[in-house]
XYZ file of C-alpha atoms in Angstrom:
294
model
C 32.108 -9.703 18.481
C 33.917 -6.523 17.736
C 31.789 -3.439 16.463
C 34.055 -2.636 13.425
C 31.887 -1.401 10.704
C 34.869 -1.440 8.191
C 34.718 -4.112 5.031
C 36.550 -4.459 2.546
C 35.188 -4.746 -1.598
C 37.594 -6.886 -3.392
C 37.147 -5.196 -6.770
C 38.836 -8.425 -8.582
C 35.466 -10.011 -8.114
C 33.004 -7.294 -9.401
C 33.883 -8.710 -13.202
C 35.751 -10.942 -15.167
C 37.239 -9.313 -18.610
C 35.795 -10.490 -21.221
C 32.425 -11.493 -19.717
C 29.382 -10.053 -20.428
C 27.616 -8.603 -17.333
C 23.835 -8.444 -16.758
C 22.269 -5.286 -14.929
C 22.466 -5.764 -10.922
C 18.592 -6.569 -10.191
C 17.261 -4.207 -7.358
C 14.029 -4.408 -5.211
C 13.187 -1.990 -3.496
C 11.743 -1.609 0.115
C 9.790 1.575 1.064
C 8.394 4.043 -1.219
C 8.119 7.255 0.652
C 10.003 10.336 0.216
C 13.390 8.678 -0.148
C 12.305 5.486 -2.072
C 11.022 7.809 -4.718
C 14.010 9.657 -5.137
C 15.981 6.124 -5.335
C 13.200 4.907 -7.783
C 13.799 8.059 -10.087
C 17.515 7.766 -10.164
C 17.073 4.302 -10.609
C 14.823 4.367 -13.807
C 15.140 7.716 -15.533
C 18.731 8.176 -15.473
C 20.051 6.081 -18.719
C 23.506 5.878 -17.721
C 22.790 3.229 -14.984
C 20.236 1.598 -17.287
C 22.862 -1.462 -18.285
C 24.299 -1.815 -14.371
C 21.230 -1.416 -12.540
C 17.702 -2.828 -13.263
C 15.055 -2.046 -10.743
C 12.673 -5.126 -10.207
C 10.437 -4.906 -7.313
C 8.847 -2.029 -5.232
C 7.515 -3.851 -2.086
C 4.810 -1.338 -0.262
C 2.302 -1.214 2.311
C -1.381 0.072 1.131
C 0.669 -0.466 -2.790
C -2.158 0.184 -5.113
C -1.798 3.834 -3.595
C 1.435 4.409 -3.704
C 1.533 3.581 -7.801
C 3.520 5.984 -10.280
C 2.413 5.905 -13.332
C 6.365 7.090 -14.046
C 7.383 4.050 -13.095
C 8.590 1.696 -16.013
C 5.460 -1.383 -16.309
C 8.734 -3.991 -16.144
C 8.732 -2.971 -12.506
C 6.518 -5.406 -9.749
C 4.737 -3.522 -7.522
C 3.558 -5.741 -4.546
C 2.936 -6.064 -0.608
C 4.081 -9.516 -0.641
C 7.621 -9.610 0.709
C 7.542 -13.359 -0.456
C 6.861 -12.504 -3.885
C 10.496 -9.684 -3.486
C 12.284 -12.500 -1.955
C 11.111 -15.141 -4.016
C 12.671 -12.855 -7.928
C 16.144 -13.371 -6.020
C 17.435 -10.084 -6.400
C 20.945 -9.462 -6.140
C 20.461 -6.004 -4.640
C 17.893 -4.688 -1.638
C 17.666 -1.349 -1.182
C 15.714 -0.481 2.484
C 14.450 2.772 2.966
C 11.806 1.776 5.133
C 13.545 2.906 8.904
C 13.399 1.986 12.046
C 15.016 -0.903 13.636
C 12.014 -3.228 13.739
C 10.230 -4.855 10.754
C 13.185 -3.358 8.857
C 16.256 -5.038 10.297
C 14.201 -8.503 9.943
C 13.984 -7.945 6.405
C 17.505 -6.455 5.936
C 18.701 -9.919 8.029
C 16.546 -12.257 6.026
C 18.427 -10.584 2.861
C 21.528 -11.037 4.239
C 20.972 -14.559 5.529
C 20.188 -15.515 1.518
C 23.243 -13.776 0.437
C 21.492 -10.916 -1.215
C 23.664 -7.655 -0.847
C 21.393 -4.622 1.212
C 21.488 -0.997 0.561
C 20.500 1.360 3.695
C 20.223 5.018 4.530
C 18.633 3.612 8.288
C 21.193 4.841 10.677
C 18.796 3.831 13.542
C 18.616 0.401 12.347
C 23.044 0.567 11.966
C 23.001 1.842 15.494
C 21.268 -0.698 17.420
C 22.511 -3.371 15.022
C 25.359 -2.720 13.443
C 27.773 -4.938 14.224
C 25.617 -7.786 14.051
C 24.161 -7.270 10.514
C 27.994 -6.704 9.181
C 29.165 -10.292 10.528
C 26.329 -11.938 8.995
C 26.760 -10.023 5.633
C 30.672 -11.032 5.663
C 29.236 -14.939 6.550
C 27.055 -15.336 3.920
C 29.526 -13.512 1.423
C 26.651 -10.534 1.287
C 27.687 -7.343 1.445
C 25.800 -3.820 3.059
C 26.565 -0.617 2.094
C 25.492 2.850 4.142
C 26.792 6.011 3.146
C 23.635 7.840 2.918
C 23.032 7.079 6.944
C 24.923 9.755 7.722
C 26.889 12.412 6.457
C 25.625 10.781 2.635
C 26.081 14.577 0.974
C 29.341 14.632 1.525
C 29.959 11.833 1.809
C 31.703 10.601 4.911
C 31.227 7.193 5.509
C 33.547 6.342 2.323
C 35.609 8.681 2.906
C 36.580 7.843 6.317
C 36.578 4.229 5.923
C 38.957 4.381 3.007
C 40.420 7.708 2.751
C 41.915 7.710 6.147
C 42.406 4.160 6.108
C 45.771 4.520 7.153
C 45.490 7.510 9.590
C 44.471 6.777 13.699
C 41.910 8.696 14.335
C 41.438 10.213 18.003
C 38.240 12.117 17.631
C 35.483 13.492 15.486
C 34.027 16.665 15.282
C 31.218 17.963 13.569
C 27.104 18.985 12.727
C 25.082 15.902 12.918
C 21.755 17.392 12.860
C 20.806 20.098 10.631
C 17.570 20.770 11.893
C 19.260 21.244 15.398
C 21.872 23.393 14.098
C 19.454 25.767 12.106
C 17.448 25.912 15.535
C 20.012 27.062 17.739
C 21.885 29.257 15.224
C 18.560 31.069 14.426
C 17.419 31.096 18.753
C 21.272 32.671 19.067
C 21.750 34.800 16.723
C 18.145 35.935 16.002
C 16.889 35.900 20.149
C 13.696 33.929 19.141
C 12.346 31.311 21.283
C 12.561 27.948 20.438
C 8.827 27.088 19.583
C 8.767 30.066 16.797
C 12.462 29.144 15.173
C 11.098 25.244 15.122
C 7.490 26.706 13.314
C 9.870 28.631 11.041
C 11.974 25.382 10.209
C 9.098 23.345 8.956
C 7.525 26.344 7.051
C 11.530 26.061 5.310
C 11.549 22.448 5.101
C 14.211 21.711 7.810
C 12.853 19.888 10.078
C 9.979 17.221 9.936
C 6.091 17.706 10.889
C 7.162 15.728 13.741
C 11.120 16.745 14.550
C 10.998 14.686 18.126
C 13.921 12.836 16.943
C 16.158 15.977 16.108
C 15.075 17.791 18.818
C 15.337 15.540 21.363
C 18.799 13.981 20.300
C 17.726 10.514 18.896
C 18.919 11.197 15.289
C 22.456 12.398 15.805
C 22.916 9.378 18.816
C 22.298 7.206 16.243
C 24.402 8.901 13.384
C 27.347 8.953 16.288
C 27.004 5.380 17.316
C 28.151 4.695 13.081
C 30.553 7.348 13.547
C 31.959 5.551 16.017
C 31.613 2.304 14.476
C 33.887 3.218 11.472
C 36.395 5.815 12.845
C 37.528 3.983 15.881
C 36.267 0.509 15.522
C 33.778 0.646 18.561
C 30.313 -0.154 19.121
C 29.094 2.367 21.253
C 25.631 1.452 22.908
C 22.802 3.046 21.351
C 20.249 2.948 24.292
C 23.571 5.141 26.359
C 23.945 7.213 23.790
C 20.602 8.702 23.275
C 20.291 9.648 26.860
C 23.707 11.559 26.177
C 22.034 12.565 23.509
C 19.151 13.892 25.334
C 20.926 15.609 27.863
C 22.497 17.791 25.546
C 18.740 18.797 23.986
C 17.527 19.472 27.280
C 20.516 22.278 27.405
C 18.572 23.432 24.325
C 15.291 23.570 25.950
C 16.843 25.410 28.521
C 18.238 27.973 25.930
C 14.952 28.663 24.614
C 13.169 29.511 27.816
C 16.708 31.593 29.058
C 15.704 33.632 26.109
C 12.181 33.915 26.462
C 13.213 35.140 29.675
C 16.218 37.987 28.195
C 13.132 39.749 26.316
C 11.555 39.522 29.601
C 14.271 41.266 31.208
C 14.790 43.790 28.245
C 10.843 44.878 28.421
C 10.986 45.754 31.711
C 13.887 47.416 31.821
C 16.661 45.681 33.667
C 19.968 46.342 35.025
C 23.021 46.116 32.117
C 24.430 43.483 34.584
C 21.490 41.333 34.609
C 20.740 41.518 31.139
C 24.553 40.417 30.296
C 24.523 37.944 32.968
C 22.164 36.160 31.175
C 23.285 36.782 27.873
C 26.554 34.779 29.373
C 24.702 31.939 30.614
C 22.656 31.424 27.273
C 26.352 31.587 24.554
C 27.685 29.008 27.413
C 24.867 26.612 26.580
C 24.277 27.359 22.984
C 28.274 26.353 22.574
C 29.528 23.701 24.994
C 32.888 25.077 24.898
C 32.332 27.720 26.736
C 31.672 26.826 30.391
C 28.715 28.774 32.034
C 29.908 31.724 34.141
C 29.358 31.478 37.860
C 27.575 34.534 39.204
C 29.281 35.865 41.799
C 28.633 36.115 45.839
């Protein structure tokens, strides 16, 4: 089994001229932050009102998750039966994480229902896997919105370059890392107070383990690698890469705790911009760290 991620739409098959085509049904799975934005798009934006018809919202704990914006044509339910059993033609899973999600995301597959997912982690460890059965059973999954889906990437790489080799890719895979280390470089704050000052702004998550530590952008370049080079890059490998490089960031943060030190008590120029060296070598991996000399 190869890891391509690459398929191909044959857009001869989406409609026949002349025929009269019902709204795609969609169920939904997950209804946290991101299943309610899908859920508004889905039901208050008239324009997809006669292509896409949402069905089902499958839930844990459903009776509180109820919006009383929600159109009363819609299911709500815990039953994954029940979503299974209204044979929709479309899934959407915003659920994440690789397990129960990729069960449910293969039992779609396996019935020939098509699958929607923004869960890189879940396209990471499985990828490859999930594609061949989607291409078996004539199903099809889509992902743009696991990484890059703002602007977007996935599509664009997959078919916009179709035709170019690509040798490498460059580029920001986690903003909540970037906005960290920009902030600790540019601002000298330690890490702990620019990560406090990230969740007061929204960039990074109550609990930003996964974008610290290295997990989130592994995953996002596993599918990078997946559809620019054909690969399948193992996940478990890459997020001790991953990891490696975060631990460089840890590093920053107490190298800078330690500058102020320096500054407060009055060190030499030469120390200070020793220092100052050694931190702008691991804030930006080009830049090889600057032996000290003899």
């Amino acid at each position: 089994m190869n890891g391509n991620y690459a398929f191909v739409v044959d857009r001869d098959s989406v409609g026949v001229a002349g025929t009269a085509l019902r709204p795609l049904q969609v169920a939904l799975l997950g209804f946290g932050t991101v299943g309610r934005s899908v859920t508004r798009i889905l039901v208050e934006r008239p324009e997809l009102g006669g292509r896409l018809q949402l069905t089902h919202v499958f839930n844990r704990g459903v009776s509180r998750k109820r919006a009383d914006w929600v159109p009363e044509s819609v299911t709500w339910t815990e039953d994954l039966d029940e979503l299974f059993a209204s044979d929709p033609d479309v899934i959407v899973e915003v659920v994440g994480g690789v397990r129960p999600a990729g069960d449910w995301v293969r039992r779609a597959l396996e019935r020939g229902i098509s699958v929607v997912t923004a869960n890189k982690m879940l396209l990471a460890a499985e990828g490859p896997a999930l594609l061949h059965l989607a291409a078996s059973t004539g199903a099809q999954i889509r992902f743009e919105a696991a990484v890059g889906g703002g602007v977007p990437l996935v599509q664009g790489v997959r078919e916009g370059l179709a035709g170019d080799t690509l040798t490498r890719v460059i580029g920001i895979l986690n903003g909540t890392s970037n906005y960290v280390l920009s902030r600790m470089k540019t601002g000298d704050a330690s890490m702990d107070a620019v990560l406090d000052e990230a969740r007061r702004l929204g960039y990074a998550e109550a609990d930003p383990s996964a974008d610290i530590d290295g997990d989130d952008a592994a995953a996002k370049l596993v599918v990078l690698a997946g559809i620019a080079f054909g690969r399948h890059l193992p996940l478990a490998a890459t997020i001790n890469a991953a990891r490696v490089l975060s631990t460089a960031a840890g590093l920053l943060g107490v190298g800078l705790e330690e500058l102020d030190r320096l500054e407060r008590r009055g060190a030499s120029e030469e120390e200070i911009e020793d220092l100052r060296a050694r931190l702008n070598a691991l804030s930006d991996p080009k830049e090889p760290a600057p032996s000290k000399p003899a």
